[in-house]
Short mmCIF file of C-alpha atoms in Angstrom, two decimals:
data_model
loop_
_atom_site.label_atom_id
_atom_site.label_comp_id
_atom_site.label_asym_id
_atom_site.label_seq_id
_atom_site.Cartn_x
_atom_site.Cartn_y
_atom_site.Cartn_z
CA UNK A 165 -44.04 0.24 -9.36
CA UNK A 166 -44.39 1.37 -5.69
CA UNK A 167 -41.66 3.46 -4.37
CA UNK A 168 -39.10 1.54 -2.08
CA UNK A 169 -39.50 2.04 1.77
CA UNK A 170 -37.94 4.91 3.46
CA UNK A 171 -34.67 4.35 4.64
CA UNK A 172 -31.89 6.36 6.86
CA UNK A 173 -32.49 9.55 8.00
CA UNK A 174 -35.67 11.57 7.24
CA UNK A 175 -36.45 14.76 7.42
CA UNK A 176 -40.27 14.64 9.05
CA UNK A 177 -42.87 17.03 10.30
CA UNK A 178 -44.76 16.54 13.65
CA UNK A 179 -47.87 18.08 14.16
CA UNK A 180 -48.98 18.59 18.15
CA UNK A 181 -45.59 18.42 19.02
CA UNK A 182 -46.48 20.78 22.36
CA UNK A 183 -49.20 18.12 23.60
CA UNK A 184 -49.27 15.44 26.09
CA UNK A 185 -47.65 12.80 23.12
CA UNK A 186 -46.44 14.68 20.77
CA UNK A 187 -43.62 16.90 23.20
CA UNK A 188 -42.10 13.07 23.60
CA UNK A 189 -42.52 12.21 20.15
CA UNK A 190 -39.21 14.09 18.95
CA UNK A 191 -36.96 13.01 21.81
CA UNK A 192 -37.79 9.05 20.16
CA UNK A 193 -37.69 9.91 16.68
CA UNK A 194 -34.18 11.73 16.92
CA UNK A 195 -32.78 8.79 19.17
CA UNK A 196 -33.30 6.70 15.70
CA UNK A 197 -31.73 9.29 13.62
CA UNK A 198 -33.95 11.45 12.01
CA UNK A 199 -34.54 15.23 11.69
CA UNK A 200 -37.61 16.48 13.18
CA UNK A 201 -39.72 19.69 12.69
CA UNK A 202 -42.45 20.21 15.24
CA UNK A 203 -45.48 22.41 14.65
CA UNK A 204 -48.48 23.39 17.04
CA UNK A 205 -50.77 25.87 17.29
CA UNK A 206 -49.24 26.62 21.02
CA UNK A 207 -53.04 26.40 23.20
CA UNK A 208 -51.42 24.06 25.80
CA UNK A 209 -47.87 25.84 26.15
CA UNK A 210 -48.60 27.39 29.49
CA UNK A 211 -48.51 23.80 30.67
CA UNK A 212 -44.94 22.41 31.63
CA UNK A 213 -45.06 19.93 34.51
CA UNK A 214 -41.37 18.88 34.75
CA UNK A 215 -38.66 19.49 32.28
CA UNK A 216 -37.47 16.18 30.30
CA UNK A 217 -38.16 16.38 26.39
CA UNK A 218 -35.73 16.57 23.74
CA UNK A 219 -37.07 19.57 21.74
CA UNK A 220 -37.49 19.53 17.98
CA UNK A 221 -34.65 20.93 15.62
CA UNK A 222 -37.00 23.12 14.99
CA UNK A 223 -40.61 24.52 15.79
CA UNK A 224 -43.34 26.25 13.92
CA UNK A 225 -46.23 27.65 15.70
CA UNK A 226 -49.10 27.51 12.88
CA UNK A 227 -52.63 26.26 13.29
CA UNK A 228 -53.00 22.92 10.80
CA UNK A 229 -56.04 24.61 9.18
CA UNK A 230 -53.46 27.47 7.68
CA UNK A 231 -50.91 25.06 6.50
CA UNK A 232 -49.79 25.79 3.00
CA UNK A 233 -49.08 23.06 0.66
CA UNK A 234 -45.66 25.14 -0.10
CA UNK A 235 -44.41 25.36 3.49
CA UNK A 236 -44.55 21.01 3.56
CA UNK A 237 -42.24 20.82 0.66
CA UNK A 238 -39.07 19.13 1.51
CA UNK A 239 -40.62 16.39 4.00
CA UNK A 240 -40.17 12.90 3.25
CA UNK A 241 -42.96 11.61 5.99
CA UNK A 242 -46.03 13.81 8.01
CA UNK A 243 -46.65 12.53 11.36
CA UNK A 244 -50.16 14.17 12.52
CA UNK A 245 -51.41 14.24 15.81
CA UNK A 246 -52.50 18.48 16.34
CA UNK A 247 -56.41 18.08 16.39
CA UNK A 248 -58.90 18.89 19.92
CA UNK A 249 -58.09 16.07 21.89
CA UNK A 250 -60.36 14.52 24.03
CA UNK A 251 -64.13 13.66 24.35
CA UNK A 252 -65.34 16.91 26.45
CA UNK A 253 -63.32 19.56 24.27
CA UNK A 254 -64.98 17.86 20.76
CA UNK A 255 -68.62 17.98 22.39
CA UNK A 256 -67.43 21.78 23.22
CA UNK A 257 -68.37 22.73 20.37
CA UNK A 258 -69.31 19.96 17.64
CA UNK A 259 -68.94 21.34 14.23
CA UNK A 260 -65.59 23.47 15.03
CA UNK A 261 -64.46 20.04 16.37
CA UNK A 262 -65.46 18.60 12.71
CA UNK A 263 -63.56 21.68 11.05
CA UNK A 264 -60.42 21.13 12.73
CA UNK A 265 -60.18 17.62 13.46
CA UNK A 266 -62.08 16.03 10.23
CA UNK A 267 -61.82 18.84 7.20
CA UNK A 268 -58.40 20.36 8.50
CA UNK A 269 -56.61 16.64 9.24
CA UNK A 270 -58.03 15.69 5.43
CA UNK A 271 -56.46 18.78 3.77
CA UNK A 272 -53.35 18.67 5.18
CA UNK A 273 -53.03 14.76 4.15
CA UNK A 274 -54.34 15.96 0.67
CA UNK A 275 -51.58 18.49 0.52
CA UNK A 276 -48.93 15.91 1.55
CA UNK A 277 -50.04 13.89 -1.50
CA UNK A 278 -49.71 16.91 -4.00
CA UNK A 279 -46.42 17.78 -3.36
CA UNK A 280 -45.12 14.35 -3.21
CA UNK A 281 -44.58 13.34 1.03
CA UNK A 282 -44.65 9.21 0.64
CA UNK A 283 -45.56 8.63 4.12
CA UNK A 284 -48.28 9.84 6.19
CA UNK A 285 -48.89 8.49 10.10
CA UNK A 286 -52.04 9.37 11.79
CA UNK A 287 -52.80 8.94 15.24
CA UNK A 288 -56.20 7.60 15.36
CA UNK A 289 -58.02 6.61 18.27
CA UNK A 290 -59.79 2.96 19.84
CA UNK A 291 -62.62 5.21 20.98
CA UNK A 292 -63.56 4.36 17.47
CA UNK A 293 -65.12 1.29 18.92
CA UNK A 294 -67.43 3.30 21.50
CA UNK A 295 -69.83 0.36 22.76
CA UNK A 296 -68.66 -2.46 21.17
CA UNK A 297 -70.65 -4.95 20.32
CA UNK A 298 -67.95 -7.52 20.26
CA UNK A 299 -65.75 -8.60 23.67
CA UNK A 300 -62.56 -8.39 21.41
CA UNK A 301 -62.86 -5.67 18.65
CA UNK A 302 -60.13 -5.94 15.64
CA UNK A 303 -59.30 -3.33 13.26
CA UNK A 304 -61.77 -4.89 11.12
CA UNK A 305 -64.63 -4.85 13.78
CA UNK A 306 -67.61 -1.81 13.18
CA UNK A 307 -66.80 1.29 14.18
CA UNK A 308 -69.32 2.82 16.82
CA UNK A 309 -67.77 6.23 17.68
CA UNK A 310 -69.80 8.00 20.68
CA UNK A 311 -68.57 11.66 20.63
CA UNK A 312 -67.79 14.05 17.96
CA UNK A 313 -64.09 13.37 18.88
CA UNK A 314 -64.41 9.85 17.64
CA UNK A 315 -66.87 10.49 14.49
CA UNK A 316 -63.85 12.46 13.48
CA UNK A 317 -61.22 9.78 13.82
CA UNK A 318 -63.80 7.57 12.06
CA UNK A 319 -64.39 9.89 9.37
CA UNK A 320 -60.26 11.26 8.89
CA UNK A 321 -59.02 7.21 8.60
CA UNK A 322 -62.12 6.69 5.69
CA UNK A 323 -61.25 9.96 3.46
CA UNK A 324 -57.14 9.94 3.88
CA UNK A 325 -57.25 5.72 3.29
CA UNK A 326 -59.40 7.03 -0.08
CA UNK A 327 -55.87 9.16 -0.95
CA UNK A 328 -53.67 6.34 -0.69
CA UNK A 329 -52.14 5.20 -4.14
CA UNK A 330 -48.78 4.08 -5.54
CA UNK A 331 -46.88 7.43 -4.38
CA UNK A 332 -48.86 7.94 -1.33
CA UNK A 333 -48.91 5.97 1.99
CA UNK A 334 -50.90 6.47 4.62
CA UNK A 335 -51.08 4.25 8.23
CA UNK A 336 -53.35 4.96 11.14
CA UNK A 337 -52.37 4.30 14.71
CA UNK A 338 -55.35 3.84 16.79
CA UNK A 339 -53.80 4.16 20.03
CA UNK A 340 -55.67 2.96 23.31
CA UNK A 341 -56.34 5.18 26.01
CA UNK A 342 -52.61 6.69 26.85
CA UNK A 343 -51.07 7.11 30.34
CA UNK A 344 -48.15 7.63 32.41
CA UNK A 345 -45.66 11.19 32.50
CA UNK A 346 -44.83 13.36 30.25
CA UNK A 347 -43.47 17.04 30.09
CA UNK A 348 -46.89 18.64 28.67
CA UNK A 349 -48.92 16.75 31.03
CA UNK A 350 -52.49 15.76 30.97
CA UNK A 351 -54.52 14.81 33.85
CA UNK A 352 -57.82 14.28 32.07
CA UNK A 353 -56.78 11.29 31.23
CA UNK A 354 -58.27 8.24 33.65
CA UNK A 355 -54.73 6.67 34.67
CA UNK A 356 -53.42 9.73 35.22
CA UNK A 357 -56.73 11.61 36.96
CA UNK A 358 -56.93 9.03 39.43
CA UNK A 359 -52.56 8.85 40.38
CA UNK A 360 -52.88 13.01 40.94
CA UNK A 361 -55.96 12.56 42.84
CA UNK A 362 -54.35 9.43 44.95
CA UNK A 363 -51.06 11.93 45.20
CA UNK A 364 -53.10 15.15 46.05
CA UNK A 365 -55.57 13.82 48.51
CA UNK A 366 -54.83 10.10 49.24
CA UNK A 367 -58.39 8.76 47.99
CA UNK A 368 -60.23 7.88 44.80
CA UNK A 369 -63.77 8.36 45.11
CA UNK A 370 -65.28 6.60 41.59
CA UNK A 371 -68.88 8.22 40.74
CA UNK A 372 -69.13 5.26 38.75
CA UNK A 373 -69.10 1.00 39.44
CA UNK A 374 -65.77 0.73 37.42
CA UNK A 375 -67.05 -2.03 35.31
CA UNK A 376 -66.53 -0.68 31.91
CA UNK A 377 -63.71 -1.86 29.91
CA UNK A 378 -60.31 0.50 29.22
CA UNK A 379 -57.75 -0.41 27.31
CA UNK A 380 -54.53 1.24 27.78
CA UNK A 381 -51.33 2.20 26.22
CA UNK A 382 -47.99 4.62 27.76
CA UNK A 383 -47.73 7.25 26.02
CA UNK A 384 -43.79 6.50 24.94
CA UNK A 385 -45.52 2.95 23.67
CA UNK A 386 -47.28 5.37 21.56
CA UNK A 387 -44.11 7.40 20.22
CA UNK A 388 -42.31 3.66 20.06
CA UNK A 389 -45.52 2.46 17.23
CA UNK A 390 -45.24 5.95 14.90
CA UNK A 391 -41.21 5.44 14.92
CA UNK A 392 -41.67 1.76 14.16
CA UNK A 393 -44.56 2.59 11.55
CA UNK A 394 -42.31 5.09 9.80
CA UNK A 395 -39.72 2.51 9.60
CA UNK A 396 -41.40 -0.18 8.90
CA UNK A 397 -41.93 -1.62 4.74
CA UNK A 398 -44.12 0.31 2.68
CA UNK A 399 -46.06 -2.70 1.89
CA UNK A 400 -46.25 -3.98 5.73
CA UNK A 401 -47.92 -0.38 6.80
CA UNK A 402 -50.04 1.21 3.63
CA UNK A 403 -53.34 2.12 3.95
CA UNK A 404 -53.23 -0.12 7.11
CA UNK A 405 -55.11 0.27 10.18
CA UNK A 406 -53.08 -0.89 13.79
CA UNK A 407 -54.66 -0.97 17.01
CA UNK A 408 -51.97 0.61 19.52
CA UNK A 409 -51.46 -1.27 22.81
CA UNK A 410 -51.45 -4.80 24.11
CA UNK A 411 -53.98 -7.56 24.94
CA UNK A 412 -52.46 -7.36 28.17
CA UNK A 413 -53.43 -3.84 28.78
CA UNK A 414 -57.41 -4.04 28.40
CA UNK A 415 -58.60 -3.40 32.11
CA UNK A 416 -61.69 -2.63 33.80
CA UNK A 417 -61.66 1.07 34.91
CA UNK A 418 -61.90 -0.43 38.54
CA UNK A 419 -59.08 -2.29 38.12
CA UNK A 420 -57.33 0.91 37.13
CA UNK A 421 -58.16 2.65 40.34
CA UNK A 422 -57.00 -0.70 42.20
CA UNK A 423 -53.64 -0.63 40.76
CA UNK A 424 -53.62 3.36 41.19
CA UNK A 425 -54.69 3.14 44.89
CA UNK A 426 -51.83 0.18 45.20
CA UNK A 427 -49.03 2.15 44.23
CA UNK A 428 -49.68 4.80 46.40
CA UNK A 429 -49.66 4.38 49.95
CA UNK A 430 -52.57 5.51 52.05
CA UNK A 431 -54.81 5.48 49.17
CA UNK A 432 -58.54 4.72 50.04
CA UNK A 433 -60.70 3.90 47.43
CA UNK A 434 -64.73 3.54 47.02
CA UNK A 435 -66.69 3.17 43.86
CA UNK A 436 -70.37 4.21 43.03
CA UNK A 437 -73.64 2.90 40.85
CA UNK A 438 -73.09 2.66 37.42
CA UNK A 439 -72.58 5.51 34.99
CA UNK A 440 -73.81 7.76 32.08
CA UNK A 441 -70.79 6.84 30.44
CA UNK A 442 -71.58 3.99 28.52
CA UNK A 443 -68.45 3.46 26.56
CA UNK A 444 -66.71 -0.07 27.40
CA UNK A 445 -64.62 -2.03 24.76
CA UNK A 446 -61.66 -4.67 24.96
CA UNK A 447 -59.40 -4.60 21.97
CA UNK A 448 -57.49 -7.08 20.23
CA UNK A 449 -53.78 -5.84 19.44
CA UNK A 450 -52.45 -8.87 17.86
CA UNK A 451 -51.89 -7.39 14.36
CA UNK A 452 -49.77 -4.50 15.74
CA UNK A 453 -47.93 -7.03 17.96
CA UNK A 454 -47.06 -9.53 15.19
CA UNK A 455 -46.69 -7.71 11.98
CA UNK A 456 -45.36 -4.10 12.87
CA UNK A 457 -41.57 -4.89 12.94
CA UNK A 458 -39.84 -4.00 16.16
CA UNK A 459 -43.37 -2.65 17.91
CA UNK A 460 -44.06 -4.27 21.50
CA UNK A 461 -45.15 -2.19 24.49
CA UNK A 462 -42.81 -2.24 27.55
CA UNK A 463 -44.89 -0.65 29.58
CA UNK A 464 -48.35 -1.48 31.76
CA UNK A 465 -50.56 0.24 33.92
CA UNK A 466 -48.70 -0.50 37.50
CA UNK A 467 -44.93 1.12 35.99
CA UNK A 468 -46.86 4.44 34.46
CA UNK A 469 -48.64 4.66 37.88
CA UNK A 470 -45.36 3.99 39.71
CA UNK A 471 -43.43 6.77 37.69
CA UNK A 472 -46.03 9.01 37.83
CA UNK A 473 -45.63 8.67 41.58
CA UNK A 474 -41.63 9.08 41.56
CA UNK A 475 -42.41 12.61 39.56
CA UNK A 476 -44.67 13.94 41.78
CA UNK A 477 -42.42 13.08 44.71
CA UNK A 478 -39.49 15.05 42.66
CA UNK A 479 -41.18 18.10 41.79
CA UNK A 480 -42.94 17.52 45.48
CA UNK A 481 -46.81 18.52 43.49
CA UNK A 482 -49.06 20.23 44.86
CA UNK A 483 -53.08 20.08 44.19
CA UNK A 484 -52.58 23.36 42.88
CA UNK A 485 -50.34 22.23 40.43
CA UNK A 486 -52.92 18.98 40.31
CA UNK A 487 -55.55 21.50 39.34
CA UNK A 488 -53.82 24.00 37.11
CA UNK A 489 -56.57 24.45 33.88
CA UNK A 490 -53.36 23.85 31.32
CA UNK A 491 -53.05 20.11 32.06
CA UNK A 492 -57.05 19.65 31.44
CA UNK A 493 -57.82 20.18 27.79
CA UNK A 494 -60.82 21.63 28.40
CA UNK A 495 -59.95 24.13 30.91
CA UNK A 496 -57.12 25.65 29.24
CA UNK A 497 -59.50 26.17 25.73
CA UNK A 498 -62.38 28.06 28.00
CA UNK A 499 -59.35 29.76 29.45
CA UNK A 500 -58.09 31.21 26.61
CA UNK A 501 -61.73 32.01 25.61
CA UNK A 502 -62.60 33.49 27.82
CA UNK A 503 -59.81 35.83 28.11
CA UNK A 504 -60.11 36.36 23.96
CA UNK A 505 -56.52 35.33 23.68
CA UNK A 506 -58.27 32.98 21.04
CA UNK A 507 -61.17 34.13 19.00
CA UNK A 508 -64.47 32.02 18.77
CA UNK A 509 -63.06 29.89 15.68
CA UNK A 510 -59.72 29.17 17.74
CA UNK A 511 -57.43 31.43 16.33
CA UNK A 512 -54.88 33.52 18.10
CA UNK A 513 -55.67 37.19 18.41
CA UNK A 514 -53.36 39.37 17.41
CA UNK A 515 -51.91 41.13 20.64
#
């Protein structure tokens, strides 16, 4: 017999909770209750845009790959989003990207299942889809990841949905391209890139036509589906694959910079030829919408764009701050790199 949903307060463990999402994800989750432990590997810490999140009750720095089976004991659900996090950092360097983000996200799922956590919530990706071959991709369309960042996704839903069984549940979130403010901010992100660029120097210049399809998704949308996934029926999320967003919410990256240039006044905007970046796929989110209980987004592209514009008036931002290598993903790695705070495999150094 299956084990009977999760109910009340839970004691859960959230991995990345010093990134872009995850730094949000506690503030949500304790709103509805429950007891949360964040742990990160602390790359990105140097990188605090505004305060605003409600911290964990507690926080472990650790690196996933050195997680013990023992130190998860006690956990009723695992909520894992600590993995390199974006296109440029996996093609970085491919096969630590594989290490960390494929073999490291599969062990510590395997571990979950040994000592007995029911519930396991991975944030997955819709880059997935890469160049989709259909105009309206579902969570049961071919995957055609493009980057090493999406191979993984690809390859951590196929080997943790392998795991799932009576006493263990897995769900994967694949979340649309996120947006809009957060604490441990991220401007190498396209919504985001082009509101600091129409804040720091009133135009958006696009190297690119704009014609490839986005779809997006706020990042407290985001938080909203893993609180609504943990809550939801066993049988309504396991082993189940959601698309995160809303059909809404697919855009044309030139639409994007339209809205973007919009909301902030003075804006000028251009656009160039067509791209390298081949990537372009509308996604369907009606499964999400109608079967996750309580999920719907409440946010679109014109309200992240308009807060992101009402915290950079507060903390008055400069370009510096626009610029500053801990709010690019990539930057901040090379960074610590290069100054062998890390060591080649991405380890701290002892100091």
């Amino acid at each position: 017999r299956a084990p009977p949903r999760l109910q009340g307060k839970l004691k859960l463990l959230a991995t990345g909770t010093e990134g872009y999402i995850g730094v949000l994800i506690a503030g949500v989750l304790t709103k509805r209750g429950h007891d949360v432990t964040g742990l990160d590997a602390g790359f990105y810490r140097d990188g605090l845009l505004y305060n605003g999140a409600t911290p964990p009750a507690a926080q472990i720095k650790q690196d996933i790959r050195d997680i013990t089976a023992n130190s998860l004991r006690g956990y009723d659900a695992v909520i894992h989003l600590a993995e390199l996090s974006n296109d440029p950092l996996g093609q970085h360097n491919r096969e630590l990207t594989f290490q960390i983000n494929h073999r490291g996200s599969v062990a510590l799922a395997t571990k979950c299942k040994e000592i007995g956590i029911e519930r396991f919530v991975y944030t997955s990706s819709c880059s997935v889809y890469g160049v989709a071959s259909s105009e309206n991709v579902t969570e049961t369309s071919p995957t055609n990841p493009q980057t090493a960042y999406a191979e993984c996704k690809v390859l951590v839903e196929r080997d943790v949905s392998a795991l799932a069984d009576k006493e263990f549940s897995p769900t994967f979130l694949r979340n649309a391209t996120a947006f809009g403010a957060s604490p441990r901010m991220r401007f190498d992100i396209v919504l985001n890139n082009l509101a600091g660029l129409a804040w720091t120097t009133k135009e958006i210049k696009m190297i690119s036509d704009g014609t490839p399809w986005r779809p997006l998704v706020h990042v407290l949308d985001i938080c909203d589906a893993v609180a609504c996934a943990l809550d939801a029926p066993r049988e309504i999320v396991h082993n189940q694959v959601f698309n995160v967003g809303d059909n809404g919410q697919n855009y044309r990256v030139r639409e994007i910079a339209g809205i973007v240039a919009d909301v902030f006044p003075g804006c000028r905007l251009s656009f160039g030829a067509n791209a390298a970046d081949n990537r372009s796929y509308r996604v369907n989110f009606d499964k999400i919408n109608s079967q996750l209980p309580g999920f719907h987004c409440r946010r679109d592209a014109r309200t992240g764009a308009q807060e992101l514009r009402s915290v950079f008036e507060k903390i008055q931002m400069t370009r510096e701050t626009f610029e500053f290598r801990a709010f690019t993903r990539l930057k901040q790695l090379e960074h610590l790199l290069r100054t062998a705070q890390i060591d080649e495999s991405l380890h701290w150094r002892p100091v």
